[in-house]
Amino acid sequence: MPESAEHQFLKAEFLNVLENFSALKLYGFTESDRRKFDLSCLIERDFARPLVGQTLWNHKRGIEKDLRTLITDKESEIKVYLAKDSTSYHSIFEEIIGDYKQTEFGKGLFKIKPIWIPSDFDADKIKHQQVVKSMVKNQIVDDILFNIVFGNLTSENISFFLDVSGIPGLNLIILYHVATVGFVNFPDLSKRLGGVSPGPLREKILVLCGAGFLQRPTPGASLYHVSAKGRLFLDLVKRIYGEFQSSDISEELAYILMKLDLVPIVNKSELDSCNEIFPKNKFISLLKTIISAKKQWDLNFDNMKFKNNYEIGESTLV
């Protein structure tokens, strides 16, 4: 049976969104052999996450088969279902999910990510396309990128990171060194940072742990490791600085930043004219932190490579 225009549009748009946002270099994206699925790709961040998906539009009898195919697939980490948002479709979906909760597959149902599309969507209408594109993008960014691939990075994490006093940029350069070189002890870290005393270092380490950017492998351990969230934050900071320097904040980066309550600026004069010690605009505050770290410690993003010190027990789905 030939696919409807809506079916084709949803498949193409889903993959387009993932590919477009991958240009930020915050994750890798590769399409893979679809086999029995409408969608199949590999998303790579700290770990490889196989994603598969099905699209259902006009044939609700196919819901049971689609869900069974997704749920029983043992290789995928993310299972997407794009379907018509109607009462009958929801009812069948919930009934099938309820049945599987009683089986061996019940523990893996959290991997199912439904994306419900308005039932009156007409792929031949430009206005309908625009609305659906926005919906699909929003759900991909919220439910897949932020909640899974980005390790649940939130605006609160960044606010906690930025809401510090003391030596400007010290929090960022500490995170950078722990992520790229590793942490041995405070005297070693002090030496690497030009003799910064242990007091401020310990204070900022606690801030970085509170923000979720650093972790200890076991409670009470003296060593610190960068978390998946911390690595993502450093990659995001690198992208922010690069695009701001070129005065060209991309649509994809701006979208991510707005989700994190980082209202971007493009005009460098806004940064230069801001004399606030704690800028109300978190984007400006973050930029000032980056610039201070670069000026004081020659923070270098050009060849930033993370040390292979992933936390003990860190799973493929953070």
Short mmCIF file of C-alpha atoms in Angstrom, two decimals:
data_model
loop_
_atom_site.label_atom_id
_atom_site.label_comp_id
_atom_site.label_asym_id
_atom_site.label_seq_id
_atom_site.Cartn_x
_atom_site.Cartn_y
_atom_site.Cartn_z
CA MET A 1 0.00 0.00 0.00
CA PRO A 2 1.51 3.40 -0.99
CA GLU A 3 2.44 5.79 1.79
CA SER A 4 0.33 8.90 2.29
CA ALA A 5 1.85 12.36 1.84
CA GLU A 6 1.52 12.88 5.61
CA HIS A 7 3.39 9.66 6.32
CA GLN A 8 6.23 10.64 3.99
CA PHE A 9 6.40 14.17 5.37
CA LEU A 10 6.66 13.04 9.00
CA LYS A 11 9.45 10.56 8.27
CA ALA A 12 11.48 13.11 6.31
CA GLU A 13 10.96 15.91 8.84
CA PHE A 14 11.97 13.79 11.82
CA LEU A 15 15.30 12.90 10.22
CA ASN A 16 15.80 16.47 8.96
CA VAL A 17 15.55 17.84 12.51
CA LEU A 18 18.09 15.39 13.89
CA GLU A 19 20.46 16.05 11.00
CA ASN A 20 20.13 19.85 11.24
CA PHE A 21 20.86 19.95 14.97
CA SER A 22 23.80 17.58 14.54
CA ALA A 23 25.55 20.47 12.73
CA LEU A 24 26.19 21.96 16.19
CA LYS A 25 28.60 19.06 16.81
CA LEU A 26 26.92 18.25 20.11
CA TYR A 27 26.19 14.74 18.87
CA GLY A 28 26.83 12.57 15.85
CA PHE A 29 24.04 11.52 13.51
CA THR A 30 24.11 8.76 10.91
CA GLU A 31 21.20 7.17 9.08
CA SER A 32 21.26 3.39 9.11
CA ASP A 33 19.57 0.50 7.35
CA ARG A 34 15.86 0.84 8.05
CA ARG A 35 15.08 -2.85 7.68
CA LYS A 36 11.59 -3.21 9.17
CA PHE A 37 11.37 0.37 10.47
CA ASP A 38 10.29 3.66 8.91
CA LEU A 39 13.13 5.44 10.73
CA SER A 40 16.53 4.15 11.72
CA CYS A 41 19.64 6.07 12.71
CA LEU A 42 22.53 6.18 15.15
CA ILE A 43 22.94 9.08 17.58
CA GLU A 44 26.36 9.30 19.19
CA ARG A 45 27.29 11.43 22.15
CA ASP A 46 29.24 9.74 24.95
CA PHE A 47 27.71 6.49 23.79
CA ALA A 48 26.13 5.19 20.60
CA ARG A 49 22.34 5.20 20.82
CA PRO A 50 20.53 3.33 18.03
CA LEU A 51 17.17 4.97 17.27
CA VAL A 52 14.33 3.34 15.37
CA GLY A 53 10.87 4.63 14.65
CA GLN A 54 7.53 3.94 13.04
CA THR A 55 5.00 6.32 11.50
CA LEU A 56 1.29 5.61 11.39
CA TRP A 57 -1.29 7.84 9.79
CA ASN A 58 -4.29 6.26 8.09
CA HIS A 59 -4.25 2.63 9.19
CA LYS A 60 -4.95 2.30 12.89
CA ARG A 61 -5.07 -1.46 12.55
CA GLY A 62 -1.31 -1.25 12.19
CA ILE A 63 -0.73 0.20 15.68
CA GLU A 64 -0.40 -3.20 17.35
CA LYS A 65 2.10 -4.43 14.77
CA ASP A 66 4.12 -1.21 14.88
CA LEU A 67 4.36 -1.15 18.65
CA ARG A 68 5.21 -4.83 18.86
CA THR A 69 8.02 -4.30 16.35
CA LEU A 70 9.39 -1.35 18.33
CA ILE A 71 9.02 -2.84 21.80
CA THR A 72 10.58 -6.20 20.99
CA ASP A 73 13.57 -4.74 19.15
CA LYS A 74 16.55 -5.47 21.39
CA GLU A 75 19.14 -3.30 19.66
CA SER A 76 17.53 0.15 19.84
CA GLU A 77 17.87 2.55 22.78
CA ILE A 78 15.32 5.10 21.55
CA LYS A 79 12.01 4.03 19.97
CA VAL A 80 9.96 6.77 18.32
CA TYR A 81 6.34 6.52 17.26
CA LEU A 82 4.82 9.30 15.15
CA ALA A 83 1.06 8.90 14.97
CA LYS A 84 -2.24 10.68 14.43
CA ASP A 85 -3.53 12.38 17.58
CA SER A 86 -7.04 10.96 17.78
CA THR A 87 -9.04 9.41 20.61
CA SER A 88 -9.19 6.01 18.93
CA TYR A 89 -5.43 5.94 18.26
CA HIS A 90 -4.66 6.95 21.85
CA SER A 91 -7.01 4.31 23.19
CA ILE A 92 -5.40 1.51 21.20
CA PHE A 93 -1.91 2.78 22.03
CA GLU A 94 -2.59 2.85 25.79
CA GLU A 95 -4.22 -0.57 25.71
CA ILE A 96 -1.25 -2.17 23.96
CA ILE A 97 1.29 -0.45 26.24
CA GLY A 98 -0.73 -1.62 29.24
CA ASP A 99 -0.62 -5.22 28.00
CA TYR A 100 3.15 -5.10 27.53
CA LYS A 101 3.65 -3.76 31.08
CA GLN A 102 2.74 -7.23 32.31
CA THR A 103 5.43 -8.92 30.21
CA GLU A 104 9.22 -9.21 30.16
CA PHE A 105 9.29 -6.06 28.00
CA GLY A 106 7.65 -3.89 30.67
CA LYS A 107 10.92 -2.47 32.02
CA GLY A 108 11.93 -1.17 28.59
CA LEU A 109 8.74 0.74 27.78
CA PHE A 110 10.34 4.03 28.91
CA LYS A 111 12.27 3.92 25.62
CA ILE A 112 9.04 4.46 23.66
CA LYS A 113 8.74 8.14 22.68
CA PRO A 114 5.36 8.90 21.05
CA ILE A 115 4.97 12.07 19.01
CA TRP A 116 1.30 12.87 18.45
CA ILE A 117 0.41 14.85 15.33
CA PRO A 118 -2.91 16.77 14.94
CA SER A 119 -5.40 14.52 13.21
CA ASP A 120 -6.39 17.18 10.67
CA PHE A 121 -2.83 17.59 9.39
CA ASP A 122 -2.75 17.97 5.61
CA ALA A 123 0.74 17.67 4.14
CA ASP A 124 -0.35 19.58 1.04
CA LYS A 125 -1.00 22.75 3.06
CA ILE A 126 2.01 24.98 3.79
CA LYS A 127 0.55 26.33 7.06
CA HIS A 128 -0.05 22.78 8.28
CA GLN A 129 3.51 21.86 7.39
CA GLN A 130 4.87 24.78 9.40
CA VAL A 131 2.85 23.88 12.49
CA VAL A 132 3.85 20.23 12.36
CA LYS A 133 7.51 21.06 11.73
CA SER A 134 7.51 23.17 14.88
CA MET A 135 5.83 20.43 16.92
CA VAL A 136 8.20 17.71 15.73
CA LYS A 137 11.26 19.89 16.37
CA ASN A 138 10.09 20.81 19.85
CA GLN A 139 9.45 17.23 20.88
CA ILE A 140 12.71 15.94 19.43
CA VAL A 141 14.69 18.61 21.26
CA ASP A 142 12.82 18.19 24.57
CA ASP A 143 12.20 14.44 24.71
CA ILE A 144 15.17 13.02 22.82
CA LEU A 145 18.03 15.52 22.83
CA PHE A 146 17.70 17.14 26.27
CA ASN A 147 16.21 14.21 28.16
CA ILE A 148 18.41 11.49 26.70
CA VAL A 149 21.32 12.56 24.52
CA PHE A 150 22.26 15.67 26.53
CA GLY A 151 22.08 13.99 29.92
CA ASN A 152 19.15 16.09 31.17
CA LEU A 153 21.01 19.40 31.01
CA THR A 154 18.70 22.12 32.38
CA SER A 155 18.66 25.87 32.80
CA GLU A 156 18.92 25.29 36.57
CA ASN A 157 22.26 23.49 36.08
CA ILE A 158 23.65 26.48 34.19
CA SER A 159 22.23 28.99 36.69
CA PHE A 160 23.90 27.08 39.54
CA PHE A 161 27.18 27.10 37.61
CA LEU A 162 27.01 30.84 36.93
CA ASP A 163 25.76 31.99 40.34
CA VAL A 164 29.22 32.18 41.93
CA SER A 165 31.51 34.88 43.23
CA GLY A 166 35.29 34.94 43.43
CA ILE A 167 37.81 34.65 40.60
CA PRO A 168 35.99 35.10 37.25
CA GLY A 169 36.22 32.07 34.98
CA LEU A 170 37.70 29.77 37.64
CA ASN A 171 34.65 27.48 37.64
CA LEU A 172 34.95 26.96 33.87
CA ILE A 173 38.71 26.38 33.76
CA ILE A 174 38.47 23.83 36.59
CA LEU A 175 35.76 21.93 34.70
CA TYR A 176 37.88 22.09 31.54
CA HIS A 177 40.98 20.70 33.29
CA VAL A 178 39.15 17.90 35.07
CA ALA A 179 37.45 16.93 31.79
CA THR A 180 40.55 17.04 29.58
CA VAL A 181 43.43 16.20 31.93
CA GLY A 182 41.77 14.60 34.94
CA PHE A 183 41.82 15.22 38.68
CA VAL A 184 44.60 13.89 40.91
CA ASN A 185 44.44 16.16 43.96
CA PHE A 186 44.07 19.82 44.84
CA PRO A 187 47.82 20.62 44.93
CA ASP A 188 48.18 19.26 41.39
CA LEU A 189 45.19 21.26 40.18
CA SER A 190 46.54 24.38 41.91
CA LYS A 191 49.87 23.98 40.12
CA ARG A 192 48.17 23.60 36.74
CA LEU A 193 46.15 26.79 37.33
CA GLY A 194 49.10 28.97 38.24
CA GLY A 195 48.98 28.61 41.99
CA VAL A 196 45.33 29.29 42.77
CA SER A 197 44.97 28.40 46.46
CA PRO A 198 43.07 25.25 47.50
CA GLY A 199 40.25 27.23 49.17
CA PRO A 200 38.72 28.68 45.99
CA LEU A 201 39.39 25.41 44.16
CA ARG A 202 37.43 23.38 46.71
CA GLU A 203 34.61 25.91 46.65
CA LYS A 204 34.31 25.76 42.86
CA ILE A 205 34.55 21.97 42.82
CA LEU A 206 31.52 21.85 45.11
CA VAL A 207 29.69 24.26 42.78
CA LEU A 208 30.50 22.05 39.77
CA CYS A 209 29.22 18.99 41.65
CA GLY A 210 26.07 20.89 42.61
CA ALA A 211 25.52 21.83 38.98
CA GLY A 212 25.85 18.17 38.00
CA PHE A 213 28.96 18.77 35.89
CA LEU A 214 31.36 16.83 38.15
CA GLN A 215 30.81 13.61 40.04
CA ARG A 216 32.69 11.25 42.30
CA PRO A 217 32.72 7.56 41.26
CA THR A 218 31.67 6.53 44.77
CA PRO A 219 30.36 8.54 47.74
CA GLY A 220 33.23 9.96 49.76
CA ALA A 221 35.85 9.30 47.08
CA SER A 222 38.57 11.93 46.71
CA LEU A 223 38.72 11.79 42.90
CA TYR A 224 36.39 13.77 40.69
CA HIS A 225 35.21 12.91 37.18
CA VAL A 226 33.39 15.01 34.63
CA SER A 227 29.81 13.84 34.09
CA ALA A 228 28.05 13.33 30.77
CA LYS A 229 26.22 16.57 31.50
CA GLY A 230 29.53 18.34 32.13
CA ARG A 231 31.03 17.14 28.85
CA LEU A 232 27.95 18.31 26.97
CA PHE A 233 28.14 21.69 28.69
CA LEU A 234 31.76 22.15 27.61
CA ASP A 235 30.89 21.27 24.01
CA LEU A 236 28.00 23.72 24.16
CA VAL A 237 30.27 26.45 25.57
CA LYS A 238 32.74 25.80 22.76
CA ARG A 239 29.98 26.18 20.18
CA ILE A 240 28.60 29.31 21.82
CA TYR A 241 31.99 31.01 21.85
CA GLY A 242 32.76 30.04 18.24
CA GLU A 243 29.45 31.26 16.85
CA PHE A 244 29.50 34.45 18.91
CA GLN A 245 33.00 35.27 17.69
CA SER A 246 31.80 34.92 14.10
CA SER A 247 28.70 37.06 14.92
CA ASP A 248 26.51 34.32 13.48
CA ILE A 249 24.34 32.50 16.01
CA SER A 250 22.72 29.67 14.05
CA GLU A 251 19.00 28.96 14.23
CA GLU A 252 19.68 25.57 15.83
CA LEU A 253 21.98 26.96 18.52
CA ALA A 254 19.56 29.81 19.28
CA TYR A 255 16.78 27.25 19.72
CA ILE A 256 18.88 25.20 22.16
CA LEU A 257 19.91 28.32 24.07
CA MET A 258 16.33 29.52 24.48
CA LYS A 259 15.43 26.15 25.97
CA LEU A 260 18.13 26.80 28.58
CA ASP A 261 16.99 30.38 29.30
CA LEU A 262 20.14 31.70 27.65
CA VAL A 263 18.79 34.57 25.56
CA PRO A 264 21.51 35.00 22.91
CA ILE A 265 22.98 38.28 21.76
CA VAL A 266 24.87 38.79 18.51
CA ASN A 267 26.05 42.38 18.82
CA LYS A 268 29.34 42.41 20.73
CA SER A 269 28.67 45.97 21.87
CA GLU A 270 25.95 44.58 24.18
CA LEU A 271 28.61 42.50 25.89
CA ASP A 272 31.10 45.37 26.12
CA SER A 273 28.51 47.77 27.53
CA CYS A 274 27.35 45.39 30.28
CA ASN A 275 28.99 46.49 33.54
CA GLU A 276 26.88 44.33 35.87
CA ILE A 277 28.86 42.09 38.21
CA PHE A 278 26.14 39.47 37.90
CA PRO A 279 24.45 40.12 34.54
CA LYS A 280 20.72 39.45 34.43
CA ASN A 281 21.18 37.99 30.96
CA LYS A 282 22.65 34.53 31.60
CA PHE A 283 24.05 34.38 28.08
CA ILE A 284 26.15 37.49 28.76
CA SER A 285 27.20 36.06 32.13
CA LEU A 286 28.35 32.86 30.42
CA LEU A 287 30.24 34.79 27.76
CA LYS A 288 32.04 36.83 30.42
CA THR A 289 32.96 33.58 32.19
CA ILE A 290 34.40 32.14 28.97
CA ILE A 291 36.35 35.29 28.14
CA SER A 292 37.78 35.49 31.69
CA ALA A 293 38.92 31.85 31.54
CA LYS A 294 40.56 32.40 28.17
CA LYS A 295 42.31 35.58 29.31
CA GLN A 296 43.49 34.28 32.68
CA TRP A 297 44.40 30.69 31.77
CA ASP A 298 44.46 30.63 27.96
CA LEU A 299 41.44 28.32 27.75
CA ASN A 300 41.78 26.56 24.39
CA PHE A 301 38.81 24.93 22.66
CA ASP A 302 40.66 24.14 19.41
CA ASN A 303 41.83 20.66 20.38
CA MET A 304 39.55 19.92 23.32
CA LYS A 305 39.57 16.18 23.94
CA PHE A 306 37.94 14.60 26.95
CA LYS A 307 39.90 12.24 29.12
CA ASN A 308 38.43 8.75 29.10
CA ASN A 309 37.31 8.82 32.72
CA TYR A 310 33.60 8.02 32.46
CA GLU A 311 31.90 7.40 35.74
CA ILE A 312 31.61 3.90 37.09
CA GLY A 313 28.18 2.59 36.19
CA GLU A 314 27.32 5.39 33.77
CA SER A 315 24.65 3.90 31.53
CA THR A 316 23.95 4.34 27.87
CA LEU A 317 20.79 6.23 28.77
CA VAL A 318 21.70 9.03 31.15
#
